[in-house]
mmCIF file of C-alpha atoms in Angstrom:
data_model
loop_
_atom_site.group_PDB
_atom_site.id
_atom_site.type_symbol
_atom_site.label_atom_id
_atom_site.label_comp_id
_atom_site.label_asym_id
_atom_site.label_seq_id
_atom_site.Cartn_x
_atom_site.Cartn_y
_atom_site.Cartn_z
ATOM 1 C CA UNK T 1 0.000 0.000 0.000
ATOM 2 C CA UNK T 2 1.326 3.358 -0.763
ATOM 3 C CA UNK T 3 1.853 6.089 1.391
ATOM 4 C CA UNK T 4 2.318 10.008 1.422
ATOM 5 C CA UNK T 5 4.405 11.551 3.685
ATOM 6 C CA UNK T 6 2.944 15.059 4.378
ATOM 7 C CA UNK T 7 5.811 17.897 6.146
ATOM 8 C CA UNK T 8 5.263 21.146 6.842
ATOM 9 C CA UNK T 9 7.814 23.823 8.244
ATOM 10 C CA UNK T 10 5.611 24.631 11.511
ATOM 11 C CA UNK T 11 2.554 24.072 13.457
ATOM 12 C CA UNK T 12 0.902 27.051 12.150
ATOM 13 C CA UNK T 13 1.181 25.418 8.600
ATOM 14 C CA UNK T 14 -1.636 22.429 9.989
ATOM 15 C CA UNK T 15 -5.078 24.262 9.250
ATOM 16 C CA UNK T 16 -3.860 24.432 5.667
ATOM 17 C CA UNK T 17 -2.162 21.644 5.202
ATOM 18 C CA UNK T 18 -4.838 19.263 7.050
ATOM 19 C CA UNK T 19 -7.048 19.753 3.751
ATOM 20 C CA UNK T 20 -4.729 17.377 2.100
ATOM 21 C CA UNK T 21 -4.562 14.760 4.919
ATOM 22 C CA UNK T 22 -8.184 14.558 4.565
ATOM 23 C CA UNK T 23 -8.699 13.927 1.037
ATOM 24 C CA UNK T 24 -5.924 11.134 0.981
ATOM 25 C CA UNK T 25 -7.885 9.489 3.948
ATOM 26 C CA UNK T 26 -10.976 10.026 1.761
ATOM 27 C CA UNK T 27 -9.029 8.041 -1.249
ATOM 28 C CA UNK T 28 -7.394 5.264 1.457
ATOM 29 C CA UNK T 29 -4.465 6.644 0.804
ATOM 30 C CA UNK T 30 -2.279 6.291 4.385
ATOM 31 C CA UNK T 31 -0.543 9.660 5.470
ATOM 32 C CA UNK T 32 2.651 10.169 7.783
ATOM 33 C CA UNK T 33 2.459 13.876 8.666
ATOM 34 C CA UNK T 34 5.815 15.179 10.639
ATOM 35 C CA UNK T 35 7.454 19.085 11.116
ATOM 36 C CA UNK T 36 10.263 19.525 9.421
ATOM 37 C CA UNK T 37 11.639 22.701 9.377
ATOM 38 C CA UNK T 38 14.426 23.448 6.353
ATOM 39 C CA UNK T 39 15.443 25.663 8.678
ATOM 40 C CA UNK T 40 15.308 25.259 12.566
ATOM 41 C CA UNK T 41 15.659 21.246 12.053
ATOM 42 C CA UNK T 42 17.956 20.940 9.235
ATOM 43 C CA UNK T 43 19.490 17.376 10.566
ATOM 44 C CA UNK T 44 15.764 15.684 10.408
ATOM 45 C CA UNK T 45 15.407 17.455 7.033
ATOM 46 C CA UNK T 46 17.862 15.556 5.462
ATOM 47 C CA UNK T 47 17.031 12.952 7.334
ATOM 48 C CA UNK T 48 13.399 12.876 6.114
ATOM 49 C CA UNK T 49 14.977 13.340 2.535
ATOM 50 C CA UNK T 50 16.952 10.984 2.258
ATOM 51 C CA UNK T 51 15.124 8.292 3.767
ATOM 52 C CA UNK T 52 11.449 8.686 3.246
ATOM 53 C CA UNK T 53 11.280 5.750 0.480
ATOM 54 C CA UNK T 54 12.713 3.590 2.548
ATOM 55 C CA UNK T 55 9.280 3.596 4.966
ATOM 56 C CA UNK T 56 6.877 3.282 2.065
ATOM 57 C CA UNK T 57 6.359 6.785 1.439
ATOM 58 C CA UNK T 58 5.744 7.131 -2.270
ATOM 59 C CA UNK T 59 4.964 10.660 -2.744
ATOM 60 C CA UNK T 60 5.749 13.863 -0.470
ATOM 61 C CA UNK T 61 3.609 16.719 -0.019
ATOM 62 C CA UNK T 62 5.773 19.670 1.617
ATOM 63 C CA UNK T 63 3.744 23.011 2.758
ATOM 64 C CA UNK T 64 6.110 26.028 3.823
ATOM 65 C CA UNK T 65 5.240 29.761 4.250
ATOM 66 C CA UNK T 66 7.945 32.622 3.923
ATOM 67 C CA UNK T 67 11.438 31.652 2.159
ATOM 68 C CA UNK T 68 10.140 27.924 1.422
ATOM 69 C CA UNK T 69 12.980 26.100 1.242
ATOM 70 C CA UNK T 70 11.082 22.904 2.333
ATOM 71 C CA UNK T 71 10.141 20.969 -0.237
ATOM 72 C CA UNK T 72 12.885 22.396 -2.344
ATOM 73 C CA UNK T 73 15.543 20.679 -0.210
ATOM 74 C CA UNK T 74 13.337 17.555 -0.025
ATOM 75 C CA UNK T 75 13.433 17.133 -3.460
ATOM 76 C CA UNK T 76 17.351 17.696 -3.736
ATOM 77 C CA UNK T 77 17.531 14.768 -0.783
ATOM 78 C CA UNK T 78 14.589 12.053 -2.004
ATOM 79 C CA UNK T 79 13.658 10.384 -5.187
ATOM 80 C CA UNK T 80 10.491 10.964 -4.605
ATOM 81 C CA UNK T 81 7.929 12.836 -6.089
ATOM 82 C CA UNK T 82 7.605 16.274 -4.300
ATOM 83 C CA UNK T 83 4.094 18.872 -4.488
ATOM 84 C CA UNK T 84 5.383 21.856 -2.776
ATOM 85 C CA UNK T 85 2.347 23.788 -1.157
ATOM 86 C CA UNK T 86 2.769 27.219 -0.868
ATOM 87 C CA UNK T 87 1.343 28.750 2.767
ATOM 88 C CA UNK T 88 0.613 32.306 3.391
ATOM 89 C CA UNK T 89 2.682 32.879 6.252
ATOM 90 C CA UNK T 90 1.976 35.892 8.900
ATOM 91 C CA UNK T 91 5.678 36.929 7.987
ATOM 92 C CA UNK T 92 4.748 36.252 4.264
ATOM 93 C CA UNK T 93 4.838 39.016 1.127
ATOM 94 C CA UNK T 94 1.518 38.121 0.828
ATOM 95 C CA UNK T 95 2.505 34.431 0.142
ATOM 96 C CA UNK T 96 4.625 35.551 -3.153
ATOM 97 C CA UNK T 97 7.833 34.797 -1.235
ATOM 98 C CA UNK T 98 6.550 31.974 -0.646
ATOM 99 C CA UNK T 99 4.845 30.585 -3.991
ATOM 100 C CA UNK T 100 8.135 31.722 -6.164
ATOM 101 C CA UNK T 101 10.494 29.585 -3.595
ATOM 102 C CA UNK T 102 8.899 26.659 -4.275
ATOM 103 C CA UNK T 103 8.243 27.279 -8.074
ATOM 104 C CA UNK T 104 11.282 28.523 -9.567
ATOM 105 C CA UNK T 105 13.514 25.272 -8.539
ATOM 106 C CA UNK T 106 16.737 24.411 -11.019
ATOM 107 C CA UNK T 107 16.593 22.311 -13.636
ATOM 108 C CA UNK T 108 16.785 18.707 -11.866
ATOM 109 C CA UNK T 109 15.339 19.070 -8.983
ATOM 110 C CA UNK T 110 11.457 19.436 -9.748
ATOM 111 C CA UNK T 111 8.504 20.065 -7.084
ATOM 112 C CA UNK T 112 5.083 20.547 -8.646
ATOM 113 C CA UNK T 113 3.745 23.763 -7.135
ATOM 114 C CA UNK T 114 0.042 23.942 -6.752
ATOM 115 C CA UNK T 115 -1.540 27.526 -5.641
ATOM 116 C CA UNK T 116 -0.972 29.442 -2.426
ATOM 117 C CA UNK T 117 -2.823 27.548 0.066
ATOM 118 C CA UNK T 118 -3.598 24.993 -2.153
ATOM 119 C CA UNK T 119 -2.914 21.804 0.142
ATOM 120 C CA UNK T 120 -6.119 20.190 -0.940
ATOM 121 C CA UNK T 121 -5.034 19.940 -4.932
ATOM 122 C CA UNK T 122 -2.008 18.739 -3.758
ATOM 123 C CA UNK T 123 -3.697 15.699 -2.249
ATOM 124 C CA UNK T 124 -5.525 15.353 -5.264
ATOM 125 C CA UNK T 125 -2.622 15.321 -7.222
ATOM 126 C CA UNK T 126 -0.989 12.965 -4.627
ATOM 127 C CA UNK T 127 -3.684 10.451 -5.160
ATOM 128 C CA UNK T 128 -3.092 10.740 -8.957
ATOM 129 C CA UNK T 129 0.682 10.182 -8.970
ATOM 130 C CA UNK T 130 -0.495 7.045 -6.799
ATOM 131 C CA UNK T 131 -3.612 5.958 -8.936
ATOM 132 C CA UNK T 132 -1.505 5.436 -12.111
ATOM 133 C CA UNK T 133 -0.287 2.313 -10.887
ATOM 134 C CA UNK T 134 -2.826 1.739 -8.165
ATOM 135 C CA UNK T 135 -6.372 0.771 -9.556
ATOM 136 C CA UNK T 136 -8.124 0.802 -6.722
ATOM 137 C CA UNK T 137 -6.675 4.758 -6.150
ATOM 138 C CA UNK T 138 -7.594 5.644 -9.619
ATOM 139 C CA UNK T 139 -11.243 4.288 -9.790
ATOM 140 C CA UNK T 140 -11.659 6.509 -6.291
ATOM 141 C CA UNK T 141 -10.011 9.255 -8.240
ATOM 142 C CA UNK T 142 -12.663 8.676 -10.965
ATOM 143 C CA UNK T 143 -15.812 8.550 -8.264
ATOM 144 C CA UNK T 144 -14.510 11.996 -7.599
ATOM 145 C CA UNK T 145 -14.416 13.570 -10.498
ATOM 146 C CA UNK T 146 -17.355 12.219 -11.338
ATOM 147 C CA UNK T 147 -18.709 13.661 -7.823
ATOM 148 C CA UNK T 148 -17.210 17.338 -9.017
ATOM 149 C CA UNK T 149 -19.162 16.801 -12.227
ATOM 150 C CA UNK T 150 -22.322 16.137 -10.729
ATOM 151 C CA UNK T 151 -22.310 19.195 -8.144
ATOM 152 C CA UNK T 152 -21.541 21.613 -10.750
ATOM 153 C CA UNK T 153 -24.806 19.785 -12.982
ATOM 154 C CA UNK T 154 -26.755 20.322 -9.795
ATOM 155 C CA UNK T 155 -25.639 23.745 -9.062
ATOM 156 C CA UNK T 156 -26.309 25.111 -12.659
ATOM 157 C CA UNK T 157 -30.405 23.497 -12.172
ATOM 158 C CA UNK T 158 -30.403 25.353 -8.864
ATOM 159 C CA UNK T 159 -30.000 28.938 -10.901
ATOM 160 C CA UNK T 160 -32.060 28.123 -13.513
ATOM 161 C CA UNK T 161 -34.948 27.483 -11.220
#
């Protein structure tokens, strides 16, 4: 069974990043959710890096507010695949710092970036990374979409009414 590991830089990232923890859960998908801070805990950074596949973790969501450097420095460590979630920080440039840290990474060391705040798209595309060699993920995957399909159908009736 696969597993994401989900890291954030500080407590204060959790309300965001606990929208991604919950859709994984919603797909079965187990989650190992830890604080690692690129910067206060560098040691258990590299630590998390470099050893992450070795526990069954097959993909790694990182969420980080200010300078980012999180799931940048997770990717340079692990050969895992890395979603780097952007958080608006209190100490943030209105979360710019923080989206161009994790987006503009050198050639080599990817992270997929999803939006500021956007932990719950980066379950989503957790799940997907997962479901393309998981069937059982990917037909849960498909239930969804199907399930975003459907409310938007029913919304539209609702304002024609």
């Amino acid at each position: 069974m696969s597993k994401v590991g989900i890291i954030m830089g500080s407590t204060s990232d959790m309300p965001v990043m606990e929208k991604a923890i919950e859709v994984l859960k919603g797909f079965d998908i187990e989650v190992e959710v830890d604080i690692v801070s690129a910067h206060r805990t560098p040691e258990k950074l590299f630590d998390y890096g470099k050893n992450a596949h070795t526990r069954g973790i097959s993909v790694v969501i990182a969420g980080a507010g200010g300078a980012a450097h999180l799931p940048g420095m997770v990717a340079s460590l692990s050969p895992l695949p890395v979603i780097g979630v952007p958080v608006k920080s209190r100490n943030s440039i209105d979360g710019w710092d923080s989206v161009l840290s994790i987006l503009q990474m050198p050639g080599g060391v990817p992270v997929a970036t999803v939006a500021l705040d956007g932990a719950l798209n980066a379950g989503i595309l957790a799940a997907q990374i997962i479901g393309a060699s998981d069937k059982c993920v990917l037909d849960k995957i498909l239930i969804y979409k199907e399930g975003l399909k459907q409310k938007v159908i029913e919304g539209a009736k609702q304002i024609k009414k």
